[in-house]
Short mmCIF file of C-alpha atoms and ligand atoms in Angstrom, two decimals:
data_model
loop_
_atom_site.label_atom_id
_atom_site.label_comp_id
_atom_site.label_asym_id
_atom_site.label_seq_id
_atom_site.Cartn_x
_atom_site.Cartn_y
_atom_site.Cartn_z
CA UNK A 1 2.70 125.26 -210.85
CA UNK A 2 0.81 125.25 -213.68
CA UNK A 3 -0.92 121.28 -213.89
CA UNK A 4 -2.08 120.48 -217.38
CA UNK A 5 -4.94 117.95 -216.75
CA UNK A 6 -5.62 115.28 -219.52
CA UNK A 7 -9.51 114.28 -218.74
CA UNK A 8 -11.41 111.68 -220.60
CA UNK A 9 -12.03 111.51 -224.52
CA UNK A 10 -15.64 110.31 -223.74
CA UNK A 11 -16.12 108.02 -220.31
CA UNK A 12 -15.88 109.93 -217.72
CA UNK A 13 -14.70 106.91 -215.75
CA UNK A 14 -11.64 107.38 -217.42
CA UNK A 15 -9.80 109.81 -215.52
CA UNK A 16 -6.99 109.05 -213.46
CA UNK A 17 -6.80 109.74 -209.19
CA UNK A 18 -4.02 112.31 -209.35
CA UNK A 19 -6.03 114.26 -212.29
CA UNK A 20 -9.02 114.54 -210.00
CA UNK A 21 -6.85 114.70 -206.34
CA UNK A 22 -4.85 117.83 -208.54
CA UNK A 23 -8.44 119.57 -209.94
CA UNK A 24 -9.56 119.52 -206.10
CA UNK A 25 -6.99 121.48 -204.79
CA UNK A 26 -6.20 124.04 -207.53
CA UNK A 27 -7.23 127.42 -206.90
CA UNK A 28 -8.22 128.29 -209.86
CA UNK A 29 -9.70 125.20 -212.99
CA UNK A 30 -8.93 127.02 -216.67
CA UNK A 31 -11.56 125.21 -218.77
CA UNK A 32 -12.59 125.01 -222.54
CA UNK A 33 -15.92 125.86 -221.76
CA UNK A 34 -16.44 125.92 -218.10
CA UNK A 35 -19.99 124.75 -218.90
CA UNK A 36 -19.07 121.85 -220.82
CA UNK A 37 -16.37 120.70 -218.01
CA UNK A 38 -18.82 121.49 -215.13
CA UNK A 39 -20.25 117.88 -215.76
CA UNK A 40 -17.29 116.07 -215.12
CA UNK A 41 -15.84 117.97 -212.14
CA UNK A 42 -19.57 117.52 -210.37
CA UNK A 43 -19.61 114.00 -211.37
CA UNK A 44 -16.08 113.93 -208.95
CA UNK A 45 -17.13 116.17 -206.22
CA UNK A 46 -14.64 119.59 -207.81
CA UNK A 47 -15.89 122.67 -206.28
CA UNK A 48 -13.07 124.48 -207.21
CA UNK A 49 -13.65 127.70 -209.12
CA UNK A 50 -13.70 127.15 -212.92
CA UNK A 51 -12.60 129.87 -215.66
CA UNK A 52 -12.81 130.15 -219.27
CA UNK A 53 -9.51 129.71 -221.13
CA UNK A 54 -10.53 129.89 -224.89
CA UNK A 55 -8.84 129.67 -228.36
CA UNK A 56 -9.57 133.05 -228.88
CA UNK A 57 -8.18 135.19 -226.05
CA UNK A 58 -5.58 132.87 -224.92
CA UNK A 59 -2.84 135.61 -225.97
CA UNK A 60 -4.91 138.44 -224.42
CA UNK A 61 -5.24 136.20 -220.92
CA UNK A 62 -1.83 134.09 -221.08
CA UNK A 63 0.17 136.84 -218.99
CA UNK A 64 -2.69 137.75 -216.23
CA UNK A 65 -2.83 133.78 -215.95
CA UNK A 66 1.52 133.36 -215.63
CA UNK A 67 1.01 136.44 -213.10
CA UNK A 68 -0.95 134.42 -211.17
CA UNK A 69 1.17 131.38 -211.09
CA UNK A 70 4.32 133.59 -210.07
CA UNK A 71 2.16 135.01 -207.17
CA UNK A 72 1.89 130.80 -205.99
CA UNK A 73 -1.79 130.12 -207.29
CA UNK A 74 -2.10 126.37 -208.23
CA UNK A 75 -3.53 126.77 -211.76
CA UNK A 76 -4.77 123.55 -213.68
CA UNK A 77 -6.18 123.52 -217.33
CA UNK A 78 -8.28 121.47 -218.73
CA UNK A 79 -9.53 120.89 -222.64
CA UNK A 80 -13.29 119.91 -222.92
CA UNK A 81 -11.95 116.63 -223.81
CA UNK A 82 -8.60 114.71 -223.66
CA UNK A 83 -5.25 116.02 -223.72
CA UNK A 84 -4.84 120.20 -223.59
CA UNK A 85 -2.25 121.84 -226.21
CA UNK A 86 -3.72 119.16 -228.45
CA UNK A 87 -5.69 120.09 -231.06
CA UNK A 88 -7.01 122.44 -227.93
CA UNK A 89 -5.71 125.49 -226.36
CA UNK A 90 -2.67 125.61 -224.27
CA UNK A 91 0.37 126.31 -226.23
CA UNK A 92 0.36 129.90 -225.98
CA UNK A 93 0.21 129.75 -221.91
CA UNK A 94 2.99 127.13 -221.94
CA UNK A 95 5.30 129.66 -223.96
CA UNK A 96 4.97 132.05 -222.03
CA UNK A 97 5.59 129.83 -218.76
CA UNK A 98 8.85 129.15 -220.58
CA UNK A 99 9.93 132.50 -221.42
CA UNK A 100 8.91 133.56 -217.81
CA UNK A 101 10.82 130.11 -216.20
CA UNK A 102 7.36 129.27 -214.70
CA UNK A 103 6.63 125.47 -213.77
CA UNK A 104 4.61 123.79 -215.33
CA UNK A 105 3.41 119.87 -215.56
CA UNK A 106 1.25 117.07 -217.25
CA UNK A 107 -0.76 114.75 -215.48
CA UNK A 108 -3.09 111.90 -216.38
CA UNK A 109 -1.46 110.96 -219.78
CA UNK A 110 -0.74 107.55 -220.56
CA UNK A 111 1.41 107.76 -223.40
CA UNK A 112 5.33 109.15 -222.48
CA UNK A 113 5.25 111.04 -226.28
CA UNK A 114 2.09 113.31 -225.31
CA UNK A 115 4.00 114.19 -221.95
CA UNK A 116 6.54 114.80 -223.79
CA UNK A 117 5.49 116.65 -226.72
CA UNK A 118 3.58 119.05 -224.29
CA UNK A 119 6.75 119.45 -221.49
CA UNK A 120 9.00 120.04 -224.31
CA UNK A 121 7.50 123.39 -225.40
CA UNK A 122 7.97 122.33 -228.98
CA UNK A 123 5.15 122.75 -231.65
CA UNK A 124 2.76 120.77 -230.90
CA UNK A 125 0.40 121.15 -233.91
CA UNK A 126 1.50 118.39 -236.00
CA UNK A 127 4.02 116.13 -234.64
CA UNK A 128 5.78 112.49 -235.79
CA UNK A 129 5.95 109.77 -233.14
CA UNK A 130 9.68 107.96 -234.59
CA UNK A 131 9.77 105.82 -230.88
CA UNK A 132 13.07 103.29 -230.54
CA UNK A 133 15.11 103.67 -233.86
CA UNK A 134 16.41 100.45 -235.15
CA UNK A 135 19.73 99.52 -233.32
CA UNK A 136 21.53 98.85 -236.48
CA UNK A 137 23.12 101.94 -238.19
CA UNK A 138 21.89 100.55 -241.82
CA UNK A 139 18.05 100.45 -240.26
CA UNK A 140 18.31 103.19 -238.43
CA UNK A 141 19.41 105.78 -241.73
CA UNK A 142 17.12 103.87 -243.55
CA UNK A 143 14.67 104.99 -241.18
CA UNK A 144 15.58 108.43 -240.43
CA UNK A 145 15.77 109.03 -244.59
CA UNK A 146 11.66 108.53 -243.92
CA UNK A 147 11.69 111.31 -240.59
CA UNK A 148 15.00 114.13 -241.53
CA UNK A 149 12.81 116.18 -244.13
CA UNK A 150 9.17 116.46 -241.85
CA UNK A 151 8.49 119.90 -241.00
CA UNK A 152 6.69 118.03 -238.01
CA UNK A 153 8.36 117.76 -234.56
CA UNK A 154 9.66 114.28 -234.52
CA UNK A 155 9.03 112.32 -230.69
CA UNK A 156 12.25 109.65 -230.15
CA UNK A 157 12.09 107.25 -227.53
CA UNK A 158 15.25 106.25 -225.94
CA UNK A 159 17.10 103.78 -223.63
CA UNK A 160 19.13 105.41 -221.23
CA UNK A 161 22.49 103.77 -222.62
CA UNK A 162 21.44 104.95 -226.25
CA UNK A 163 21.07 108.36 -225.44
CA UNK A 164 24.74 109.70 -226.01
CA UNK A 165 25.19 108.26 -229.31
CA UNK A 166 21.55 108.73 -230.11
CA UNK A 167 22.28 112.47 -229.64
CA UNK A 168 25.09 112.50 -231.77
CA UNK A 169 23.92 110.55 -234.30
CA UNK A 170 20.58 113.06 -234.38
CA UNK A 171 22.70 115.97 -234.39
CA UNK A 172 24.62 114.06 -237.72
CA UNK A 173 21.36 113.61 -239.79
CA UNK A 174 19.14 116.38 -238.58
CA UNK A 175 22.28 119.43 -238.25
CA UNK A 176 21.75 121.67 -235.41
CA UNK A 177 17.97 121.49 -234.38
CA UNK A 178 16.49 122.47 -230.98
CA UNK A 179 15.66 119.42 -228.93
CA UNK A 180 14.38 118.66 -225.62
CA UNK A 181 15.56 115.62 -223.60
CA UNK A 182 12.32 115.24 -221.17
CA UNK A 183 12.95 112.44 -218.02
CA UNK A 184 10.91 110.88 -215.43
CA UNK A 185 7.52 112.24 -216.66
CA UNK A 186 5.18 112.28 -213.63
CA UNK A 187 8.28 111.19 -211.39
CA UNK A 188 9.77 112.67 -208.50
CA UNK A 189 12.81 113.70 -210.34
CA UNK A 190 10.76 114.91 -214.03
CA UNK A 191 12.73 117.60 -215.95
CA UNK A 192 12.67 118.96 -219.30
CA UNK A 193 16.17 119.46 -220.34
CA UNK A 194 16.22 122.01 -223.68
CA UNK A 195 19.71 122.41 -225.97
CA UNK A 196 20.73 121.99 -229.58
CA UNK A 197 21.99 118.80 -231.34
CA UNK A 198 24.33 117.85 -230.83
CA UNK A 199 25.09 119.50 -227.56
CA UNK A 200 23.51 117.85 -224.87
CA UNK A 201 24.64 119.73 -221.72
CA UNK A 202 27.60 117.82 -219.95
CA UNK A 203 25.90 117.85 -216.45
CA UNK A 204 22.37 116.37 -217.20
CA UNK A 205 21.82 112.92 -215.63
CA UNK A 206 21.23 110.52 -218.40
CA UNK A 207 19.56 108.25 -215.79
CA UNK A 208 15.69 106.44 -216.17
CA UNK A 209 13.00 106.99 -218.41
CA UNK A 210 13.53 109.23 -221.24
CA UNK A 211 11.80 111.08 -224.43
CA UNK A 212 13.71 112.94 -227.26
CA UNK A 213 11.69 115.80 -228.68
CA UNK A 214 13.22 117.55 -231.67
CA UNK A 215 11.90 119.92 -234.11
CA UNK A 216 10.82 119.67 -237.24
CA UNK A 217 12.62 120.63 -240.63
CA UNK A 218 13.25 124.25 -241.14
CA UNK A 219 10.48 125.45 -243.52
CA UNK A 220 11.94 127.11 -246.02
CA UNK A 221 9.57 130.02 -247.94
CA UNK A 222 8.69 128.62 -251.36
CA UNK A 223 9.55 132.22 -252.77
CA UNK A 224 13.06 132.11 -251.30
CA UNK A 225 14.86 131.74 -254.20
CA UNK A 226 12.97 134.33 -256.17
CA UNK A 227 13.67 138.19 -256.45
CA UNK A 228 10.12 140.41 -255.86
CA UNK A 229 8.63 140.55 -259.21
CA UNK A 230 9.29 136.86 -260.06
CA UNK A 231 7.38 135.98 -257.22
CA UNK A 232 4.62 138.39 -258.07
CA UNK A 233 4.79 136.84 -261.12
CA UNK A 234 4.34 133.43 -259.83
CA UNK A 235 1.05 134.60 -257.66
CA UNK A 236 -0.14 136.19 -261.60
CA UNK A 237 0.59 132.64 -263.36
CA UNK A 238 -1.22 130.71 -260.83
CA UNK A 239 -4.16 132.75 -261.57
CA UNK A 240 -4.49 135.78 -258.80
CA UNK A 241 -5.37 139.17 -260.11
CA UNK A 242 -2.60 142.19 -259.85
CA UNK A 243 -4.08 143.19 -256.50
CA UNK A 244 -4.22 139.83 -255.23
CA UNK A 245 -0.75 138.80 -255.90
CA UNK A 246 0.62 142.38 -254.44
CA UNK A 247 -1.12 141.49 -251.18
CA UNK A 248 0.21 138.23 -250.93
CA UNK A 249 3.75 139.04 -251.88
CA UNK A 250 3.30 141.24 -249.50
CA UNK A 251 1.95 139.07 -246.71
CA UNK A 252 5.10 136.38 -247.24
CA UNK A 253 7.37 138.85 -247.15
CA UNK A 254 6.20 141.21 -244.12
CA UNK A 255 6.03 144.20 -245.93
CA UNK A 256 3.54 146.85 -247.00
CA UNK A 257 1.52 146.37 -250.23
CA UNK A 258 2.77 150.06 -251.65
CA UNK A 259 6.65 148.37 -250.78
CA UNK A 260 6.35 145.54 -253.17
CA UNK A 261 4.34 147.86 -256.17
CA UNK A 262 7.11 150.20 -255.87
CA UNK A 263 10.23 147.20 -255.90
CA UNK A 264 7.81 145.73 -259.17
CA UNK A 265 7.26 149.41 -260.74
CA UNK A 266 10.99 150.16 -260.43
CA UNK A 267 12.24 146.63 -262.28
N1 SAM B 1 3.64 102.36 -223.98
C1 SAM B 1 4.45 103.40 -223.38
C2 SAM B 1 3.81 104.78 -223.64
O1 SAM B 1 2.65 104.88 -224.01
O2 SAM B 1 4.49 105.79 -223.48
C3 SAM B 1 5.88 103.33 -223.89
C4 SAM B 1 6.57 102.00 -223.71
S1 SAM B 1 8.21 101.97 -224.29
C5 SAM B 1 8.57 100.26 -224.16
C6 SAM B 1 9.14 102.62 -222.98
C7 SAM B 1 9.72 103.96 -223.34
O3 SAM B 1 8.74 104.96 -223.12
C8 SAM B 1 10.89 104.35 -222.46
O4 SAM B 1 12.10 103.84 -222.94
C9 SAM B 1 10.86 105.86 -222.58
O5 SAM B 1 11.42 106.29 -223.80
C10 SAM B 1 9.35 106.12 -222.61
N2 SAM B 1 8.82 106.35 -221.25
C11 SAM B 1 7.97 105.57 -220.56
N3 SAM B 1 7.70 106.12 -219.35
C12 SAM B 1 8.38 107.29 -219.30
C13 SAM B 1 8.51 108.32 -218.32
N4 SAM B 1 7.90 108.27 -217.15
N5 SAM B 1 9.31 109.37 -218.62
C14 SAM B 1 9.94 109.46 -219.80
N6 SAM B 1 9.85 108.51 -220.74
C15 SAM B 1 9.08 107.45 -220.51
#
């Protein structure tokens, strides 16, 4: 298991007793900067061996680290400050969990929607917290005109005998989105339960505490709707020189620079 540790924002007094019972007994601490951490696990007695996981070689370390956790290490990762996959590193390790079916968990959060967010495997770089929509259907599509065109993952709270028609209704506004139904965070019975609106599967129990994580908007290239040269064009009119707008016509599209001169040469 893979234990993503939320640790204080500033007091270290504010740390919860699973967070520091789970940091005792991992084999292995994945920190920020281990120096940085190394004053709050002394402060609460954590000998266990520390490790830097950093920004910058998280993809280069992600699948030595998931090895690891398939092999039955205890792993837990901490951010220099607060929540992990926040604003910190994290989300490239929790992919890769999920491709590999790995466990993974939260502890120490006190908010359901940061659980959430981070169990769900959806982005978590920007993100909109909707909680309870309004019962009635006027409110509630009065409210969801506000939330259906973010590009942000959107974070629903929901009442247990809401979550059927919530699902349906979702899958209504929002079309066919991934979503993640996440229950009983830091419960015996917590799962993450992934599918696509409207289709919750049949056999999930829609029983206790429950978060609705769906993704954002598609984001739909701004150059979609334009042929190659017209969107070289558009790079030229908005002031980039000819070699500038090649490359970045190029970069959107995915394709070499000598590509796009040849598509513009040929019109
Ligand atoms: N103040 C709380 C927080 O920070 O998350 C939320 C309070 S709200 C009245 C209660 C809702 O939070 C529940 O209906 C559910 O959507 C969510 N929630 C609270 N605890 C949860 C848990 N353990 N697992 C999943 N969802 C939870």
């Amino acid at each position: 298991m893979l234990y993503i540790v939320v640790t204080p924002i500033g007091n270290l007094g504010d740390i919860t007793y699973r967070a520091v019972e789970v940091l005792k007994k991992a084999d292995i601490i994945l920190c920020e900067d281990t120096r940085h951490s190394a004053v709050l696990l002394s402060r609460y007695g954590i000998t266990a061996p520390t490790r830097a996981y950093e920004k910058f070689s998280e993809a280069r370390v992600a699948d030595r680290i998931a090895d690891e956790l398939a092999a039955g290490k205890e792993i837990a990762l901490i951010s220099d400050a607060g929540t992990p996959l926040i604003s910190d590193p994290g989300k490239i390790l929790v992919d890769r969990l999920r491709e590999r079916g790995l466990p993974y968990t939260v502890v120490g959060s006190g908010c359901a929607a940061i659980s959430a967010l981070i169990l769900s495997g959806a982005d978590t770089s920007s993100f909109c917290f909707v909680g309870f929509l309004p019962e009635k259907r006027a409110d509630r599509e009065r409210a969801m005109k506000k939330f259906a065109d973010m590009q942000c993952t959107l974070v629903f709270y929901v009442a247990p005998h809401d979550i059927a028609e919530t699902v349906a209704y979702l899958g209504e506004t929002l079309g066919a989105r991934k979503a993640c139904l996440v229950r009983e965070i830091s419960k015996l019975y917590e799962e993450s339960i992934r599918f696509t609106l409207p289709d919750l599967p049949e056999n999930v129990t829609l029983k206790g505490e429950m978060v609705l994580v769906v993704d954002g908007a598609e984001k739909s290239a701004p150059y979609a709707e334009l042929d190659v040269k017209a969107h070289y064009e558009k790079y030229v009119a908005e002031g980039l020189s000819d070699k500038e707008a090649l490359k970045a016509v190029a970069r959107d599209r995915g394709v070499s620079k000598s590509e796009i001169y040849a598509q513009i040469k040929r019109k």
